[in-house]
Coordinates of C-alpha atoms and ligand atoms in Angstrom, one line a residue:
M638 CA -23.8 32.4 15.9
S639 CA -25.7 29.4 14.8
Q640 CA -29.2 31.4 14.8
N641 CA -27.7 33.0 11.5
L642 CA -26.2 30.3 10.0
Q643 CA -27.6 29.2 6.5
V644 CA -27.0 25.6 4.8
F645 CA -26.6 25.5 0.8
K646 CA -26.5 22.6 -1.1
F647 CA -24.9 22.3 -4.4
G648 CA -25.8 19.2 -6.6
G649 CA -24.0 17.4 -9.2
A650 CA -25.6 19.4 -11.9
S651 CA -24.2 22.7 -10.4
L652 CA -20.8 21.6 -10.2
N653 CA -20.5 19.8 -13.7
S654 CA -17.6 21.7 -15.4
V655 CA -15.2 24.2 -14.6
E656 CA -17.1 27.0 -15.6
R657 CA -19.7 25.7 -13.2
I658 CA -17.9 25.3 -10.4
Q659 CA -16.5 29.0 -11.1
N660 CA -20.3 30.2 -11.1
V661 CA -20.8 28.5 -7.5
G662 CA -17.8 30.6 -6.4
E663 CA -19.9 33.5 -7.9
I664 CA -22.8 32.8 -5.7
L665 CA -20.9 32.1 -2.7
K666 CA -19.3 35.7 -3.0
E667 CA -22.3 37.3 -1.8
M668 CA -22.2 35.3 1.2
K669 CA -18.6 36.0 2.4
G670 CA -18.7 36.9 5.8
Q671 CA -21.8 35.2 6.8
P672 CA -21.9 31.7 8.7
L673 CA -22.4 29.2 6.2
V674 CA -22.5 25.4 5.7
V675 CA -22.1 24.1 2.2
V676 CA -22.9 20.6 1.4
V677 CA -21.7 19.2 -2.2
S678 CA -22.6 16.2 -3.9
A679 CA -20.3 14.6 -6.5
M680 CA -19.7 16.3 -9.4
G681 CA -22.0 15.8 -12.9
K682 CA -22.8 12.2 -13.2
T683 CA -19.8 11.0 -11.4
T684 CA -22.1 8.9 -9.1
N685 CA -23.4 6.9 -12.2
E686 CA -19.7 6.3 -13.4
L687 CA -18.4 4.9 -10.0
E688 CA -21.6 2.9 -10.0
K689 CA -20.2 1.2 -13.2
I690 CA -16.7 0.7 -11.6
V691 CA -18.4 -1.1 -8.7
Q692 CA -20.4 -3.3 -11.0
A693 CA -17.3 -3.8 -13.1
H694 CA -15.3 -5.1 -10.1
A695 CA -18.3 -7.0 -8.8
E696 CA -18.2 -9.1 -12.3
Q697 CA -14.4 -9.4 -12.5
N698 CA -15.0 -8.2 -16.5
G699 CA -11.5 -6.2 -16.7
Q700 CA -13.2 -3.2 -17.2
A701 CA -13.0 -1.6 -13.4
L702 CA -9.5 -0.2 -13.9
T703 CA -10.1 1.2 -17.3
L704 CA -13.5 3.1 -16.0
F705 CA -11.3 4.3 -13.0
E706 CA -8.6 5.8 -14.9
D707 CA -11.3 7.6 -16.8
F708 CA -12.6 8.9 -13.7
K709 CA -9.2 9.9 -12.5
R710 CA -8.5 11.5 -15.7
K711 CA -11.5 13.5 -15.8
S712 CA -10.9 14.7 -11.7
F713 CA -7.6 15.9 -12.6
E714 CA -8.7 17.7 -15.8
T715 CA -11.3 19.7 -13.5
C716 CA -8.5 20.5 -11.6
L717 CA -6.2 21.6 -13.8
G718 CA -8.9 24.0 -15.4
L719 CA -8.9 25.8 -11.6
F720 CA -5.4 25.6 -10.3
D721 CA -1.6 25.4 -11.2
E722 CA -0.1 22.2 -11.7
S723 CA 1.9 22.8 -8.1
H724 CA -1.3 23.3 -6.2
E725 CA -1.5 21.2 -2.9
V726 CA -5.0 20.1 -4.1
F727 CA -3.4 17.7 -6.3
V728 CA -2.1 15.8 -3.5
S729 CA -5.3 15.4 -1.6
L730 CA -6.8 14.3 -4.8
N731 CA -4.4 11.5 -5.0
D732 CA -5.0 10.3 -1.5
A733 CA -8.9 10.3 -2.3
L734 CA -8.7 8.6 -5.6
V735 CA -6.1 5.8 -4.0
E736 CA -9.1 4.4 -1.8
I737 CA -10.8 3.3 -5.0
E738 CA -7.3 1.7 -6.3
W739 CA -7.3 -0.5 -3.2
V740 CA -10.6 -1.6 -3.1
L741 CA -9.9 -2.4 -6.9
E742 CA -6.9 -4.7 -5.9
E743 CA -9.0 -6.8 -3.4
E744 CA -11.0 -9.6 -4.6
P745 CA -14.7 -8.8 -4.7
H746 CA -16.1 -8.3 -1.2
E747 CA -19.1 -10.9 -0.7
N748 CA -21.5 -8.0 0.4
Y749 CA -21.9 -5.9 -2.9
D750 CA -23.5 -2.9 -1.2
Y751 CA -20.7 -2.7 1.2
T752 CA -18.1 -2.4 -1.7
Y753 CA -20.7 -0.1 -3.3
D754 CA -20.5 2.8 -0.5
Q755 CA -16.8 2.6 0.0
I756 CA -16.2 3.2 -3.8
V757 CA -19.0 5.6 -4.7
S758 CA -18.6 7.8 -1.8
V759 CA -15.3 9.0 -3.1
G760 CA -17.4 10.9 -5.8
E761 CA -18.3 13.2 -3.0
I762 CA -14.9 13.4 -1.3
V763 CA -13.5 14.2 -4.4
S764 CA -15.8 16.7 -5.3
S765 CA -15.6 18.3 -1.5
I766 CA -11.6 18.5 -1.8
I767 CA -11.9 20.4 -5.1
V768 CA -14.7 22.9 -4.4
S769 CA -13.1 23.7 -1.0
A770 CA -9.6 24.4 -2.3
Y771 CA -11.2 26.5 -5.2
L772 CA -13.2 28.5 -2.5
N773 CA -10.0 29.2 -0.5
E774 CA -8.3 30.1 -3.6
Q775 CA -10.8 32.6 -4.4
G776 CA -10.3 34.3 -1.0
L777 CA -13.5 32.8 0.4
P778 CA -12.0 31.2 3.5
T779 CA -13.4 27.6 3.4
R780 CA -13.0 24.8 5.9
W781 CA -13.3 21.1 5.0
L782 CA -15.2 18.8 7.2
D783 CA -15.6 15.0 6.7
A784 CA -19.6 14.6 6.9
R785 CA -18.5 10.9 7.9
D786 CA -17.4 12.6 11.3
I787 CA -20.7 13.8 11.9
I788 CA -23.4 11.6 10.3
L789 CA -23.6 8.1 11.7
T790 CA -26.0 5.3 10.3
N791 CA -27.0 1.8 10.8
N792 CA -25.0 -0.9 8.9
I793 CA -27.5 -1.0 5.9
Y794 CA -25.2 0.0 2.9
R795 CA -26.6 2.0 0.2
A796 CA -29.6 3.0 2.5
G797 CA -28.2 3.8 5.9
W798 CA -30.4 5.0 8.4
V799 CA -29.3 8.2 10.5
Q800 CA -28.8 7.5 14.4
W801 CA -30.2 10.9 15.3
K802 CA -29.0 11.1 18.7
E803 CA -25.2 10.3 17.9
T804 CA -25.7 12.7 14.9
Q805 CA -26.5 15.4 16.9
E806 CA -23.7 14.8 19.5
N807 CA -21.3 15.0 16.6
A808 CA -22.8 18.0 15.4
D809 CA -22.6 19.5 18.6
R810 CA -19.2 18.9 19.3
I811 CA -17.7 18.8 15.8
A812 CA -19.5 21.0 13.5
K813 CA -20.6 23.6 15.7
P814 CA -17.4 25.0 16.8
M815 CA -16.3 25.1 13.6
I816 CA -19.3 27.9 12.5
S817 CA -18.0 31.0 12.0
S818 CA -18.5 34.6 10.1
Q819 CA -14.8 34.2 9.0
A820 CA -15.0 30.9 7.2
F821 CA -17.6 28.7 5.5
V822 CA -17.8 25.3 6.5
L823 CA -17.9 22.8 3.3
T824 CA -18.6 19.1 3.4
Q825 CA -20.1 16.2 1.5
G826 CA -23.4 15.1 0.7
F827 CA -24.7 11.5 0.5
I828 CA -22.5 9.7 2.9
G829 CA -22.3 8.8 6.6
T830 CA -20.4 6.2 8.6
T831 CA -21.3 3.1 10.7
S832 CA -20.3 2.7 14.3
E833 CA -17.3 0.7 13.1
N834 CA -16.2 3.5 10.7
F835 CA -17.2 2.2 7.8
T836 CA -18.7 4.6 4.8
T837 CA -22.4 4.2 3.9
T838 CA -24.3 6.2 1.7
L839 CA -28.1 7.4 2.5
G840 CA -29.3 6.2 -1.2
R841 CA -29.3 8.1 -4.5
E842 CA -29.8 11.5 -4.7
G843 CA -29.5 11.6 -0.8
S844 CA -27.2 15.2 -0.4
D845 CA -30.3 17.0 -0.2
Y846 CA -31.4 15.0 2.5
T847 CA -27.8 15.5 4.0
A848 CA -28.3 19.2 4.2
A849 CA -31.5 18.9 6.1
I850 CA -29.9 16.9 8.6
F851 CA -26.9 19.8 9.1
S852 CA -29.6 22.3 9.1
Y853 CA -31.5 20.5 11.7
C854 CA -28.6 19.6 13.8
L855 CA -27.3 23.0 13.7
D856 CA -30.6 25.2 13.9
A857 CA -30.1 26.7 10.5
K858 CA -32.1 29.9 9.8
S859 CA -32.8 28.6 6.2
M860 CA -31.5 25.9 3.7
T861 CA -31.3 26.5 0.2
I862 CA -30.7 24.0 -2.5
W863 CA -29.3 25.4 -5.9
K864 CA -30.7 23.6 -8.9
D865 CA -30.9 23.8 -12.8
V866 CA -34.7 24.8 -12.7
P867 CA -36.0 28.0 -11.6
G868 CA -37.5 26.6 -8.6
V869 CA -40.5 23.7 -7.8
L870 CA -42.4 23.4 -10.9
T871 CA -45.8 22.1 -11.2
G872 CA -43.9 19.0 -13.2
D873 CA -40.6 17.9 -14.5
P874 CA -39.6 20.1 -17.3
R875 CA -37.6 17.2 -19.2
L876 CA -41.5 15.5 -19.4
F877 CA -43.9 18.2 -20.0
D878 CA -43.7 21.6 -21.9
H879 CA -46.3 23.7 -19.8
V880 CA -45.0 23.9 -16.4
T881 CA -44.8 26.7 -14.0
K882 CA -42.9 27.9 -11.1
L883 CA -44.6 27.3 -7.6
D884 CA -43.7 30.6 -5.5
L885 CA -44.9 29.2 -2.1
L886 CA -45.2 25.5 -1.1
S887 CA -46.2 24.0 2.3
Y888 CA -44.0 21.3 3.8
K889 CA -46.8 19.1 3.4
E890 CA -47.4 19.7 -0.4
A891 CA -43.5 19.3 -0.8
I892 CA -43.5 15.9 1.2
E893 CA -46.5 14.6 -0.9
M894 CA -44.6 15.7 -4.7
T895 CA -41.2 14.5 -3.6
Y896 CA -42.5 11.0 -2.1
Y897 CA -44.1 10.5 -5.6
G898 CA -41.6 11.1 -7.7
A899 CA -40.9 14.8 -8.2
K900 CA -37.2 14.5 -8.4
V901 CA -36.5 18.1 -7.5
I902 CA -35.9 17.5 -3.8
H903 CA -35.1 14.0 -2.3
P904 CA -38.2 12.8 -0.3
K905 CA -36.3 12.6 2.9
T906 CA -35.5 16.1 3.2
I907 CA -38.6 18.1 3.8
K908 CA -39.4 16.3 7.3
P909 CA -36.3 17.0 9.5
L910 CA -36.6 20.9 8.4
Q911 CA -40.5 21.0 8.9
N912 CA -39.7 19.4 12.7
K913 CA -37.8 22.8 13.4
S914 CA -39.6 25.0 11.2
I915 CA -36.5 25.8 9.0
P916 CA -37.6 27.3 5.6
L917 CA -36.5 25.8 2.4
W918 CA -35.6 27.7 -0.7
V919 CA -35.1 26.0 -4.0
K920 CA -33.2 28.4 -6.4
S921 CA -31.7 28.5 -9.6
F922 CA -27.9 28.5 -9.8
I923 CA -28.1 29.9 -13.5
D924 CA -30.5 32.7 -12.3
P925 CA -29.3 33.0 -8.5
Q926 CA -31.3 36.5 -8.1
G927 CA -34.4 34.7 -9.1
S928 CA -37.5 34.3 -6.8
G929 CA -37.0 30.8 -6.3
T930 CA -39.5 28.5 -4.5
Y931 CA -39.9 29.0 -0.6
I932 CA -41.0 26.0 1.5
S933 CA -42.4 26.6 4.7
D934 CA -45.5 26.2 7.1
E935 CA -46.9 28.9 5.2
V936 CA -49.8 27.3 3.2
A937 CA -50.6 28.8 -0.4
D938 CA -54.2 27.5 -0.3
N939 CA -54.6 27.4 -4.0
Y940 CA -52.4 24.9 -5.9
P941 CA -52.4 24.1 -9.8
P942 CA -52.6 20.8 -10.5
L943 CA -48.9 19.2 -9.7
V944 CA -47.6 16.1 -11.3
A945 CA -45.2 13.8 -10.5
V946 CA -43.9 10.7 -12.7
E947 CA -42.1 7.6 -11.4
K948 CA -40.5 5.6 -14.2
S949 CA -39.5 1.6 -13.9
Q950 CA -42.6 0.7 -12.1
A951 CA -43.4 -2.8 -11.5
L952 CA -46.9 -3.9 -10.6
L953 CA -47.1 -7.4 -8.8
H954 CA -50.4 -9.2 -8.6
I955 CA -50.4 -11.7 -6.0
S956 CA -52.9 -14.3 -5.0
T957 CA -53.0 -17.3 -3.1
R958 CA -52.1 -20.7 -4.8
D959 CA -55.6 -22.0 -4.4
F960 CA -57.4 -18.9 -5.0
S961 CA -58.7 -18.6 -1.6
F962 CA -59.2 -15.1 0.0
V963 CA -55.9 -13.1 0.5
A964 CA -56.5 -12.9 4.4
E965 CA -54.7 -10.9 6.9
H966 CA -51.9 -13.3 8.0
H967 CA -51.2 -13.7 4.2
M968 CA -51.0 -9.6 4.4
S969 CA -48.7 -10.1 7.3
H970 CA -46.5 -12.4 5.8
L971 CA -46.3 -10.6 2.4
F972 CA -45.2 -7.3 4.5
K973 CA -42.5 -9.2 6.3
M974 CA -41.1 -10.2 2.9
I975 CA -41.6 -6.8 1.3
T976 CA -39.6 -5.4 4.2
E977 CA -36.8 -7.9 3.7
H978 CA -36.5 -7.3 0.0
R979 CA -36.7 -3.5 0.7
L980 CA -38.9 -3.1 -1.8
Q981 CA -40.7 0.6 -2.2
V982 CA -44.3 0.0 -2.2
N983 CA -45.8 3.4 -4.0
M984 CA -49.5 2.0 -4.4
M985 CA -51.5 -1.3 -3.2
Q986 CA -55.0 -2.4 -3.8
N987 CA -56.6 -5.7 -2.3
T988 CA -59.5 -7.4 -3.7
A989 CA -60.7 -10.7 -2.5
I990 CA -58.2 -12.9 -4.2
C991 CA -55.5 -10.6 -5.3
F992 CA -53.1 -8.1 -3.5
S993 CA -51.6 -5.8 -6.0
I994 CA -48.7 -3.7 -5.3
C995 CA -46.9 -1.3 -7.1
V996 CA -43.2 -0.8 -6.5
N997 CA -39.8 0.8 -7.9
D998 CA -38.4 -2.0 -10.0
V999 CA -34.6 -1.5 -9.1
D1000 CA -32.0 -4.0 -9.6
D1001 CA -33.2 -7.5 -8.8
K1002 CA -35.3 -7.0 -5.9
V1003 CA -38.8 -7.5 -7.5
S1004 CA -37.7 -11.2 -8.8
A1005 CA -35.9 -11.8 -5.7
F1006 CA -39.2 -11.1 -4.0
S1007 CA -41.6 -13.4 -6.1
Q1008 CA -39.3 -16.1 -6.0
A1009 CA -39.2 -16.1 -2.3
I1010 CA -43.0 -16.1 -2.0
E1011 CA -43.9 -18.2 -4.7
D1012 CA -44.0 -21.5 -3.2
Q1013 CA -47.3 -20.0 -1.4
F1014 CA -48.6 -17.4 -3.8
K1015 CA -49.1 -17.2 -7.4
V1016 CA -47.2 -13.9 -8.5
I1017 CA -48.2 -11.9 -11.8
I1018 CA -45.5 -9.3 -13.0
D1019 CA -46.4 -6.3 -15.2
R1020 CA -43.1 -4.1 -15.9
E1021 CA -42.0 -0.9 -17.7
L1022 CA -45.0 0.9 -15.8
E1023 CA -44.9 4.7 -14.9
L1024 CA -46.8 5.7 -11.9
I1025 CA -48.3 9.1 -12.4
T1026 CA -49.5 11.2 -9.1
V1027 CA -51.6 14.0 -9.8
R1028 CA -52.3 16.6 -6.8
H1029 CA -55.0 18.7 -7.2
Y1030 CA -56.2 17.3 -10.4
Q1031 CA -58.4 18.9 -12.8
D1032 CA -60.2 16.0 -15.1
K1033 CA -58.6 17.7 -18.4
I1034 CA -55.3 17.0 -17.2
L1035 CA -55.8 13.1 -16.2
E1036 CA -57.1 12.7 -19.9
E1037 CA -54.0 14.2 -21.3
L1038 CA -52.0 11.8 -19.2
R1039 CA -53.7 8.8 -20.1
A1040 CA -53.7 9.2 -23.7
D1041 CA -52.2 6.4 -25.5
K1042 CA -51.8 4.6 -22.2
I1043 CA -53.4 1.5 -20.6
V1044 CA -54.5 2.2 -17.0
L1045 CA -53.7 -0.7 -15.0
L1046 CA -54.6 0.6 -11.5
E1047 CA -56.1 4.1 -10.2
E1048 CA -56.9 5.4 -7.0
R1049 CA -58.2 8.7 -6.1
I1050 CA -58.0 9.9 -2.6
R1051 CA -59.3 13.5 -1.8
E1052 CA -57.2 15.8 -4.2
T1053 CA -54.8 13.1 -5.3
V1054 CA -55.1 10.8 -8.2
Q1055 CA -52.3 8.0 -8.7
M1056 CA -52.4 6.1 -12.1
V1057 CA -50.2 3.3 -13.1
L1058 CA -50.0 3.2 -16.7
K1059 CA -48.6 1.2 -19.5
N1060 CA -47.6 2.6 -23.1
V1061 CA -49.9 0.9 -25.4
P1062 CA -48.1 -1.6 -27.7
V1063 CA -47.4 -0.7 -31.0
M1064 CA -49.9 -3.0 -33.3
K1065 CA -49.4 -4.1 -36.8
R1066 CA -52.2 -2.0 -39.0
K1067 CA -53.8 -4.5 -41.8
Ligands
LIG1103 P1 -29.0 18.0 -8.3 O1 -28.0 18.7 -9.4 O2 -29.4 18.5 -7.3 O3 -28.8 16.6 -8.3 P2 -31.3 17.1 -9.6 O4 -31.0 16.9 -11.1 O5 -31.2 15.9 -8.7 O6 -30.3 18.0 -9.1 O7 -33.0 17.6 -9.7 C1 -33.1 18.7 -10.4 C2 -34.0 18.3 -11.6 O8 -35.2 17.8 -11.4 C3 -34.4 19.3 -12.7 O9 -33.5 19.3 -13.6 C4 -35.9 18.4 -13.5 O10 -35.5 18.0 -14.5 C5 -36.4 17.7 -12.1 N1 -37.7 17.7 -11.9 C6 -38.3 16.7 -11.8 N2 -39.6 17.3 -11.2 C7 -39.3 18.6 -10.8 C8 -40.2 19.4 -10.4 N3 -41.6 19.2 -9.9 N4 -39.9 20.9 -10.6 C9 -38.7 21.0 -10.9 N5 -37.5 20.3 -11.3 C10 -38.1 18.7 -11.3
LIG1104 N1 -23.9 11.9 -5.8 C1 -25.1 11.3 -5.3 C2 -26.2 10.9 -6.3 O1 -26.0 11.1 -7.5 C3 -25.7 12.0 -4.5 C4 -26.5 13.4 -4.8 O2 -26.0 13.8 -5.6 O3 -27.9 13.8 -4.1 O4 -26.8 9.9 -6.0
LIG1105 MG1 -29.5 14.8 -8.1

């Protein structure tokens, strides 16, 4: 049965209103009678809203309950748009929401990331409860599966690493027997569990990755992620006007693009698919009949320039306090500290007396890292930068991207250019 299995993933944008959920129902009607695993993420911007609740609770600033009530109200409103008031979905919804209430009643836990995962994961649970009830209501039999029964991670909250062996065993034991042409299986993206049964999350935007984990473990014949764009484009349409759709993309190209910030697919998604040669479709939920982008082993050899932009970058210039060379033993220590502080290094460069790294500037990781090394090293930090990666570049494009910007670091390796850019400060004219 599972040779015919397909895995579909619907993200926040495809579920951000009653009409959009109904639209997902329309797309799935076409799949009736076929074995299908559906992975859903939280609706709309729910994850951002839940993050605010976590923060308010940690700060004990009195806002957490109000924000929670807001989330609760919106979830009930969505349900009222889809079901009768007497529908049993309201009971399940209450049960899911009460999990947040319990956390908020307690004093903040010493581990912020732990609390984060317990609260933020409820967004996916709520979404999956609503969508599966809706599909059943529409005559599309759907079985709800708790992704935490399948995906085992380590104990790193907010960035759980999948324990593949156990996850595969769970998939074989629990998920495989559920797959049938009689009913869809619907589960949540983004969430997993530790071996002690505490909920973890896989990192922001991680639902694409979840779909790839299921595709891999269940040997799907293809995976499709449904987006608000026609497919993978040559750049982010929110940032650039003249972008075109790529019909075909190799796994390798997709990994390169997404690793450097093409936000359309989570970077960890491609590898599990590539390992089993499972093709990935990126399609539009607005135009489901559109041709989309097909990502596979087939290599389209002529790519146009592809641009990926990572915002919120920090550039750290690290030198020894006595200006001696940055030697190998320094590097070894610095990498250890980078790992401990979970910094994501996007680019680096080494000169005789300076080691420069460009990293994602999230939370207070950069400050914590620089404080931890400042007894031995002098650190100069540049913030609010952009990292632009261009694959298959042409000089004209690079010039356009650099216009009105200062280039702080640039590197060219074969067909890839990376530039760390800063906006030119606005000067007063005389
Ligand atoms: P989801 O609803 O699954 O969370 P996302 O919002 O995370 O979807 O991803 C889709 C968005 O990715 C698009 O709306 C688009 O703005 C952005 N994006 C960034 N780079 C690209 C690209 N190269 N091609 C297509 N979309 C891109
Ligand atoms: N809901 C999660 C997020 O917004 C996961 C996802 O959407 O992929 O990050
Ligand atoms: Mg997303």
